[in-house]
mmCIF file of C-alpha atoms in Angstrom:
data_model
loop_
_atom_site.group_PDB
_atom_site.id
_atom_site.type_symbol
_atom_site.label_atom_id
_atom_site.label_comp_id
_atom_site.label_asym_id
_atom_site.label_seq_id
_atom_site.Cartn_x
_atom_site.Cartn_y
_atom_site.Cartn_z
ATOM 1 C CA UNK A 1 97.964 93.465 120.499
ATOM 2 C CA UNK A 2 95.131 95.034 122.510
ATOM 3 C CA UNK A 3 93.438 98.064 120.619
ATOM 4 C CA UNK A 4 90.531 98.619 121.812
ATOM 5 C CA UNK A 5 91.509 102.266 122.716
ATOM 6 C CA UNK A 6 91.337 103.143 119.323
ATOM 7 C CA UNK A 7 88.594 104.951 116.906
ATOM 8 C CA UNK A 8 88.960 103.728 113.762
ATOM 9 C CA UNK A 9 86.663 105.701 110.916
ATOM 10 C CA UNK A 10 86.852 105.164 106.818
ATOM 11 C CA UNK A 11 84.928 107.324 104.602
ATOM 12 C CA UNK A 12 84.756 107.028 100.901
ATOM 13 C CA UNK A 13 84.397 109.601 98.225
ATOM 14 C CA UNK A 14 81.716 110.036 95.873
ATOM 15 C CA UNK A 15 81.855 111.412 92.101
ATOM 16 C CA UNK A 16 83.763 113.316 90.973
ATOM 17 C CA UNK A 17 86.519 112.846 93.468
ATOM 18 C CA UNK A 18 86.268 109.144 92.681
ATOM 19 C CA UNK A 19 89.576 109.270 90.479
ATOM 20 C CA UNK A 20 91.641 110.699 92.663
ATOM 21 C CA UNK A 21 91.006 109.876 96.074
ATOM 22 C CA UNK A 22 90.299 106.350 97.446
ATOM 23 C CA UNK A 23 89.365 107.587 100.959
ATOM 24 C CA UNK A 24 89.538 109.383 104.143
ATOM 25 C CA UNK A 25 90.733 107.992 107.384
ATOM 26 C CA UNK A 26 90.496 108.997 110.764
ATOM 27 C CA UNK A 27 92.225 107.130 114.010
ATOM 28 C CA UNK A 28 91.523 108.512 118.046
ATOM 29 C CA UNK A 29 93.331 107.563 120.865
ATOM 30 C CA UNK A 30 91.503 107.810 123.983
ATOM 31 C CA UNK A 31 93.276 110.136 126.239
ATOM 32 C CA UNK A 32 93.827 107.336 128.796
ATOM 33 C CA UNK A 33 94.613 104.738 126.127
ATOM 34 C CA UNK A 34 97.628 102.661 125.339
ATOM 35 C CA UNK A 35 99.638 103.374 122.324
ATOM 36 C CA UNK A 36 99.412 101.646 119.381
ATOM 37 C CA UNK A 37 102.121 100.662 116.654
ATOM 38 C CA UNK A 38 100.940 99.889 113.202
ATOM 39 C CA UNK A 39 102.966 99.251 109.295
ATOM 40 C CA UNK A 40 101.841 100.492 106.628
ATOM 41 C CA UNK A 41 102.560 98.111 103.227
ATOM 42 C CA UNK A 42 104.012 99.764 100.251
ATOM 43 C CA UNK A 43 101.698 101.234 97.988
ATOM 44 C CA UNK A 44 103.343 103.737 95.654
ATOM 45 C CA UNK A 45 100.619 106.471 96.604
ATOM 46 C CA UNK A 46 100.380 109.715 98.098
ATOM 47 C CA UNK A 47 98.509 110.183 101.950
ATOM 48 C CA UNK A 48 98.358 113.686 103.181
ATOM 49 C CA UNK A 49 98.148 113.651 107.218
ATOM 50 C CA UNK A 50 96.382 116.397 109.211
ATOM 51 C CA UNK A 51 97.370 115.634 112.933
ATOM 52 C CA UNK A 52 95.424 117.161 115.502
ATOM 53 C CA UNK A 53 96.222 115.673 118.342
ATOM 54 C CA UNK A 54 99.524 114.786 120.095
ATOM 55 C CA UNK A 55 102.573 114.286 117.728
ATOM 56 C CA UNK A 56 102.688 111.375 115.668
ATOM 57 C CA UNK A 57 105.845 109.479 115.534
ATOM 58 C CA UNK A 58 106.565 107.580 112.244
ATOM 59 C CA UNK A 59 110.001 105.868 110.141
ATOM 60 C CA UNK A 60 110.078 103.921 107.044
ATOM 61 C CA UNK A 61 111.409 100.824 106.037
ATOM 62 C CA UNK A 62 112.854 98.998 109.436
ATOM 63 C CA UNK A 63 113.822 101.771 111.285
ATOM 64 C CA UNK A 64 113.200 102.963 114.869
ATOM 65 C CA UNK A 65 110.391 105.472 115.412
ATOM 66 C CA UNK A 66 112.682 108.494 116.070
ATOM 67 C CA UNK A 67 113.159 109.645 113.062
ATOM 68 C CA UNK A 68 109.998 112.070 111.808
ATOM 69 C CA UNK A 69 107.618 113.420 113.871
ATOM 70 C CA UNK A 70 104.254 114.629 112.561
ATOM 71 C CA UNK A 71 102.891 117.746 114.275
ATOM 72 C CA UNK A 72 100.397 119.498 111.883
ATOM 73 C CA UNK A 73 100.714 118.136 108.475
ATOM 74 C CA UNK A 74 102.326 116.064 106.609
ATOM 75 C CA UNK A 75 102.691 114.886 102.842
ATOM 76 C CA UNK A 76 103.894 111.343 102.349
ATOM 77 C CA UNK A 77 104.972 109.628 99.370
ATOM 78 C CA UNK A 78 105.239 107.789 97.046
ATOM 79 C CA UNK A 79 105.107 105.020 99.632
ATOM 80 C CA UNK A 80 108.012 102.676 98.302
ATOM 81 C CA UNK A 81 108.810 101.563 101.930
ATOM 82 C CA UNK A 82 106.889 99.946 104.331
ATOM 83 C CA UNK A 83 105.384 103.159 106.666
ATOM 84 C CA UNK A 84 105.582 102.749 110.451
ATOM 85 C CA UNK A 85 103.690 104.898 113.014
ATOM 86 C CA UNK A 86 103.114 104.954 116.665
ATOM 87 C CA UNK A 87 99.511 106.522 118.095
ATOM 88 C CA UNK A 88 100.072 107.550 122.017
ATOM 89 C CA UNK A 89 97.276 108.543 124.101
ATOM 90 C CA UNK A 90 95.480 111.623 123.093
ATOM 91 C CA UNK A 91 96.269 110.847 118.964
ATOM 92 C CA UNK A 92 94.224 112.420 116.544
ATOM 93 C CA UNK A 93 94.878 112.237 113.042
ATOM 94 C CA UNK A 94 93.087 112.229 109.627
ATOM 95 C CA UNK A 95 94.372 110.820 106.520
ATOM 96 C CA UNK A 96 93.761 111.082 103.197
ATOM 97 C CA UNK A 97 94.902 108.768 100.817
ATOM 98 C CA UNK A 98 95.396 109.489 96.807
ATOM 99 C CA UNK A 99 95.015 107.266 93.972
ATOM 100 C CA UNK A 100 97.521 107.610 91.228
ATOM 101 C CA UNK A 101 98.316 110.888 90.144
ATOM 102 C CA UNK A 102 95.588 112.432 92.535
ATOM 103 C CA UNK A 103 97.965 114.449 94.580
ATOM 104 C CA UNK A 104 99.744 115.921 91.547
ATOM 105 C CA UNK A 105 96.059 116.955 89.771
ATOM 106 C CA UNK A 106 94.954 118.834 93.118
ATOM 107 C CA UNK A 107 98.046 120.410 94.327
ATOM 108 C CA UNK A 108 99.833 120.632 91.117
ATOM 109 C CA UNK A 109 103.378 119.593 92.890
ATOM 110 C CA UNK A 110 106.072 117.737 90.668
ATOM 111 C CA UNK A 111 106.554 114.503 92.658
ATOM 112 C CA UNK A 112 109.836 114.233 91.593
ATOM 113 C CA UNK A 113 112.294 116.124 94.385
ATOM 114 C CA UNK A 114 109.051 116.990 96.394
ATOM 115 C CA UNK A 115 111.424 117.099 99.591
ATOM 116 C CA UNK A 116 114.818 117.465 97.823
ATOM 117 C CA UNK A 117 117.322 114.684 95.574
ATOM 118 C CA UNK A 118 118.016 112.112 98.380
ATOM 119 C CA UNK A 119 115.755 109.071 97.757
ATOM 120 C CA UNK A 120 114.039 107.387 100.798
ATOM 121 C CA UNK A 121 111.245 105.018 101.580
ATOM 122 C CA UNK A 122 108.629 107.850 100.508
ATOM 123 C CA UNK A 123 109.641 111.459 100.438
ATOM 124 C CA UNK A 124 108.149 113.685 103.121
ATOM 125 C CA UNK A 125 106.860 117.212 103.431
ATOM 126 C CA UNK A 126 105.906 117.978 107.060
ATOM 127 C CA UNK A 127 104.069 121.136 108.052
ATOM 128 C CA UNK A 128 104.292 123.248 105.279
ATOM 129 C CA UNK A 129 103.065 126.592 104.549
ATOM 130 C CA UNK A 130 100.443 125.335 101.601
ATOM 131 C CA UNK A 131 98.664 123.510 104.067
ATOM 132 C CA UNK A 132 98.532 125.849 107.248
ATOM 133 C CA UNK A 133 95.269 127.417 106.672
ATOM 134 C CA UNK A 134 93.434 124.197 105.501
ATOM 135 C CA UNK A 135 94.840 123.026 108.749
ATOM 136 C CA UNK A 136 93.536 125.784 111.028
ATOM 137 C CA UNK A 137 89.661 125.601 109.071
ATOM 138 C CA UNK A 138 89.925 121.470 109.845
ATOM 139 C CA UNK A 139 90.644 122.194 113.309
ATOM 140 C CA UNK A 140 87.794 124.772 114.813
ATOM 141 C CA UNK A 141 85.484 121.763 112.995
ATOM 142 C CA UNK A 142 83.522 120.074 115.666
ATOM 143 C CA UNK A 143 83.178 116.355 114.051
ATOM 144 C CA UNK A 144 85.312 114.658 111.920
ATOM 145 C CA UNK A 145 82.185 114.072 109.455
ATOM 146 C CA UNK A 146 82.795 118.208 108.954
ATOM 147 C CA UNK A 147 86.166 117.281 108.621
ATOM 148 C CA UNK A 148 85.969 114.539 105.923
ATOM 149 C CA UNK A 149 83.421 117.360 104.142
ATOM 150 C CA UNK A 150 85.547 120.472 104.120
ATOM 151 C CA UNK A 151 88.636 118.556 102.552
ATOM 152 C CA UNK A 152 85.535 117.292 99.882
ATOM 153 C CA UNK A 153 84.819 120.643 99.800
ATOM 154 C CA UNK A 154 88.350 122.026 98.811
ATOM 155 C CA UNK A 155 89.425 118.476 96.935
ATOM 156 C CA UNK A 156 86.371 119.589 94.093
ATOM 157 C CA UNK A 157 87.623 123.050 93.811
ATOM 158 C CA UNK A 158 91.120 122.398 93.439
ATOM 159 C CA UNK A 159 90.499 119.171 90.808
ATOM 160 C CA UNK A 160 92.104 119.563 87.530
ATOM 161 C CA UNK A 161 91.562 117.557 84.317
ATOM 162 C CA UNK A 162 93.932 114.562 83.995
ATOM 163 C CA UNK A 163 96.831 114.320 81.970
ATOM 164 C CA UNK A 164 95.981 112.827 79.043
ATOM 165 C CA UNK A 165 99.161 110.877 78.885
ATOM 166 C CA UNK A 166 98.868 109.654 82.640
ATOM 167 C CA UNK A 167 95.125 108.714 81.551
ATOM 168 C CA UNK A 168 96.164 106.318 78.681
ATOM 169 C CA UNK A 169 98.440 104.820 81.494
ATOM 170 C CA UNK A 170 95.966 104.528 83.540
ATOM 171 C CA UNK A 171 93.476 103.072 81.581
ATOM 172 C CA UNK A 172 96.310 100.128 80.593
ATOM 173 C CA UNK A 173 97.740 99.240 83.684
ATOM 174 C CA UNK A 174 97.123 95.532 83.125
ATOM 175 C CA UNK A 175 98.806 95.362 80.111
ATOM 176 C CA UNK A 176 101.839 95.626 82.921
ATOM 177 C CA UNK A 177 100.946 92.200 83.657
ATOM 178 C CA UNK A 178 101.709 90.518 80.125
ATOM 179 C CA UNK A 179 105.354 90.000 79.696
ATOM 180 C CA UNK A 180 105.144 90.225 75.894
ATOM 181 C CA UNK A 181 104.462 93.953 75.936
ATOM 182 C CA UNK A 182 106.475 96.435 76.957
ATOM 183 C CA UNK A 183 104.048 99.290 78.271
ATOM 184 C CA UNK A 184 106.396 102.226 77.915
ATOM 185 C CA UNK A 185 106.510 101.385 74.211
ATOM 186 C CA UNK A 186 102.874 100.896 73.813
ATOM 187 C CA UNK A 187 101.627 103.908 75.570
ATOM 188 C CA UNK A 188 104.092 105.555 73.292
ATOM 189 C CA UNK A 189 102.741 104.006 69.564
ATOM 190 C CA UNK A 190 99.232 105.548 70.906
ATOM 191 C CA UNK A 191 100.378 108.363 72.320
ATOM 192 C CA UNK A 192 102.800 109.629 69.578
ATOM 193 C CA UNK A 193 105.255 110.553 71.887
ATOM 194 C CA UNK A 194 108.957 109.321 72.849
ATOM 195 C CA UNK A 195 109.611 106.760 75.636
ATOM 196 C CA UNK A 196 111.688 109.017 77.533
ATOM 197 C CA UNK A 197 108.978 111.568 77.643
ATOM 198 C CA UNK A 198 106.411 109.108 78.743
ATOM 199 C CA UNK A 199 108.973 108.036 81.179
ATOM 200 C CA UNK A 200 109.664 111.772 82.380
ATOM 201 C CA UNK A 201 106.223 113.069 82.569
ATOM 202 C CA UNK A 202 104.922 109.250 84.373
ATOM 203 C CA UNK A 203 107.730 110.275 87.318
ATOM 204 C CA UNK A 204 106.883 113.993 87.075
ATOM 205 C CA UNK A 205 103.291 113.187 87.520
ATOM 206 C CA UNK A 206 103.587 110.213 89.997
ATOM 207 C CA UNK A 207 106.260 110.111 91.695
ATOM 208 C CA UNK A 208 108.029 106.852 90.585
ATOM 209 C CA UNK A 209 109.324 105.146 87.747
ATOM 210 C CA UNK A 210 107.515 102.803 84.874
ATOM 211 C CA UNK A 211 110.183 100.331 86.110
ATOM 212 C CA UNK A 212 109.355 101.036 89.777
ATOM 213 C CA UNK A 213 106.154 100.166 89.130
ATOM 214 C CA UNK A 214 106.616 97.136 87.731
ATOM 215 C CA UNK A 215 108.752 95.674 90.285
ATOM 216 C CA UNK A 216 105.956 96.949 92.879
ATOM 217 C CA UNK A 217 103.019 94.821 91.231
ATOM 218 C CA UNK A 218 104.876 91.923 90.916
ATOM 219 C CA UNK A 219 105.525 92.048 95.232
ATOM 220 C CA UNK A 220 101.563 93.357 95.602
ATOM 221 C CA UNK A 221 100.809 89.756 94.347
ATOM 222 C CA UNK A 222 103.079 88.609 96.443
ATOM 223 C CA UNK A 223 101.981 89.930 99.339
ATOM 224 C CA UNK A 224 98.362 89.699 98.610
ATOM 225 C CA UNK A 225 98.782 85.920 97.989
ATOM 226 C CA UNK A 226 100.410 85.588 101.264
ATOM 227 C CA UNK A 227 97.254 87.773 102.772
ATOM 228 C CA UNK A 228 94.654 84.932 101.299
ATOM 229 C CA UNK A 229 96.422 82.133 103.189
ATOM 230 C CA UNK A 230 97.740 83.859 106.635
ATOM 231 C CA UNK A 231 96.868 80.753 108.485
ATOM 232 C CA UNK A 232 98.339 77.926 105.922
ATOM 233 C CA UNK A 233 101.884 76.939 105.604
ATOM 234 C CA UNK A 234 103.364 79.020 103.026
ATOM 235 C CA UNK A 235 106.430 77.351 100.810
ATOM 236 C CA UNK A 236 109.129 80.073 99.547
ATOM 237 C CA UNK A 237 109.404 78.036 96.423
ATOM 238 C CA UNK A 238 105.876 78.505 95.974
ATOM 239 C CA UNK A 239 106.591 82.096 95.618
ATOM 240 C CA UNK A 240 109.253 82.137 93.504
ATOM 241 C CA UNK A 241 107.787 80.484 90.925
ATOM 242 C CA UNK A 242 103.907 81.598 90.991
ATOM 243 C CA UNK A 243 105.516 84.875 90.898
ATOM 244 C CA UNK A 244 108.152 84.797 88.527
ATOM 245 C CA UNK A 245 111.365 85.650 90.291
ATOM 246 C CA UNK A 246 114.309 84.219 89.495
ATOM 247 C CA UNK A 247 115.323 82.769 92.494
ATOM 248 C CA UNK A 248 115.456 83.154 96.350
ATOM 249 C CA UNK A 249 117.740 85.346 96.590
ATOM 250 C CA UNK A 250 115.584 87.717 93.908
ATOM 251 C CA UNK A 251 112.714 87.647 95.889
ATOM 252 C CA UNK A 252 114.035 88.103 99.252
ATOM 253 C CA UNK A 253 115.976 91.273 97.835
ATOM 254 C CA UNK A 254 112.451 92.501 97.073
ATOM 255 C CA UNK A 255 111.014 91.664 100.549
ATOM 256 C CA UNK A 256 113.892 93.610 101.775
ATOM 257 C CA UNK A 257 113.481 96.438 99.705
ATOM 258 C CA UNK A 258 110.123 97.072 100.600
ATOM 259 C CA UNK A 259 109.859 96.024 104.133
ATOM 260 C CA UNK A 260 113.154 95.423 105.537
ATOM 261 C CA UNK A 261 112.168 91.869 106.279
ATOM 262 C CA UNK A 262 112.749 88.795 105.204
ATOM 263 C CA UNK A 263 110.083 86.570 103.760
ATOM 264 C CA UNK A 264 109.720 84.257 106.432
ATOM 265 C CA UNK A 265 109.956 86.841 109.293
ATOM 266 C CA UNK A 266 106.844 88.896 107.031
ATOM 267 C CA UNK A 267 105.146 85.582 107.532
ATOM 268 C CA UNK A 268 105.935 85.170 111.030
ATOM 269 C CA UNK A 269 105.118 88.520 112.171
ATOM 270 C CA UNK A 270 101.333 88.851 110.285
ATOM 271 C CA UNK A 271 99.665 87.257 113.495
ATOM 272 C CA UNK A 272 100.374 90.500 115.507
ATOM 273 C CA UNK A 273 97.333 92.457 113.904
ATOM 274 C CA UNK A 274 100.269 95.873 113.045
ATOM 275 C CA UNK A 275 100.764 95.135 109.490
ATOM 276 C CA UNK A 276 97.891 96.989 107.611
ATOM 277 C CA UNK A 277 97.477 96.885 103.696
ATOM 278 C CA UNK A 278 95.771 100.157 102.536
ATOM 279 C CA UNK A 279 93.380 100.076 98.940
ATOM 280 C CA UNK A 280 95.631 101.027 96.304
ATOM 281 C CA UNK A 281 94.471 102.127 92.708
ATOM 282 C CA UNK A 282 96.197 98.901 91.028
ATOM 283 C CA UNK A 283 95.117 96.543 89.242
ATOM 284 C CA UNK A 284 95.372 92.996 89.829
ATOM 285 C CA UNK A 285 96.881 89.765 87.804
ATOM 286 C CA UNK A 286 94.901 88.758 85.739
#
């Protein structure tokens, strides 16, 4: 895929925004350009979108682009789904993309029925009123370095102290990894409260399940062990088993959960340069 009509800009945070954003991202479309379609892995985070440029087409999962158009803003997430978006000629858009519990500590929005009960790939909250005016101060901005430091700016007066709950989670994510523990349990023995309101306030808070989450580090291996060898042969079996699932069919129900592919057509398709994997706030196996 040619792209070289596209701007491409990533700009990290510094303390003490650290813990709850990973970074900003910007992408321009020269006006005369050719439009570019990219997919967005699963992540289970939050990205708020300030478009200000021509709309910005996107679907989840493996579904057309006709289904959600961004104009001004948008709030997507969790990301449970692969994300897919199309950048035409004249695109302007910068992201910003949460770590953990980030969006809920700044903006103070249960993630849990953010756009209403019907579950989808991510839930999203396009142009709404909470973000108009942050919208219209981004866009009289000359540069997107003034930009990136105005949504700084506003991140560091709007950050909250963390849950202390969500920060014992946080602090024991790879205890996830070790099938002898069972980390809703755990967190509760330290935290001296029940399961099911360490369950309640980790969906509250982030979006997703303890069980969700789970399932999603297990396929982040996955798919970053398939990243690490994109021009080897890759057996299925190999998966399986360095991974733990049960069988074929197990796995590919995960591969079609999250990205409406099979395994072997993920494979196929990586050489195309479309399929980006954005930072997440994760850990990895040990």
């Amino acid at each position: 895929m040619e792209e070289t009509d596209i701007n491409e800009a990533l700009f990290f945070v510094e303390p003490p925004l650290e813990d709850v954003i990973t970074s900003f991202y910007h992408m321009l479309v020269a006006p005369g350009g050719t439009p570019i379609t990219r997919h967005v892995c699963p992540n289970l985070e939050m990205m708020l979108v300030f478009n200000f440029g021509v709309p910005v087409r996107i679907s989840f999962h493996n579904n057309l682009l006709d289904t959600e158009v961004i104009s001004r803003s948008a709030v997507i997430g969790p990301l449970r789904q692969m994300l897919n978006y199309e950048l035409l000629p004249g695109a302007d858009a910068l992201v910003v993309n949460f770590k953990f519990n980030g969006f809920q500590r700044l903006f103070g929005m249960p993630l849990t029925g953010l756009t209403g009960e019907e579950l989808k790939g991510a839930e999203i909250l396009k142009d709404d009123g909470l973000f108009d005016r942050l919208w219209e101060e981004l866009a009289a901005l000359p540069t997107t370095e003034q930009k990136v430091g105005l949504l700084k700016q506003s991140a560091v007066g709007l950050l909250k102290e963390n849950d202390q709950v969500l920060q014992t989670i946080i602090s024991n994510l790879a205890q996830f990894f070790d099938p002898c523990v069972d980390p809703v349990k755990a967190i509760a023995a330290d935290t001296r409260l029940s399961e099911r309101s360490i369950q309640l306030k980790f969906q509250k808070h982030t979006g997703y399940s303890v069980k969700e989450l789970l399932r999603f580090l297990r396929f982040k291996e996955v798919i970053a062990y398939i990243l690490a060898r994109s021009n080897q042969k890759i057996a299925i079996f190999d998966l399986i088993t360095r991974h733990d699932y049960h069988d074929q069919s197990h796995l590919i129900k995960d591969f079609k959960y999250f990205l409406g592919l099979a395994p072997q057509q993920f494979i196929k398709n990586l050489n195309n340069g479309s399929f980006c994997v954005v930072s997440d706030t994760y850990p990895s196996q040990p």
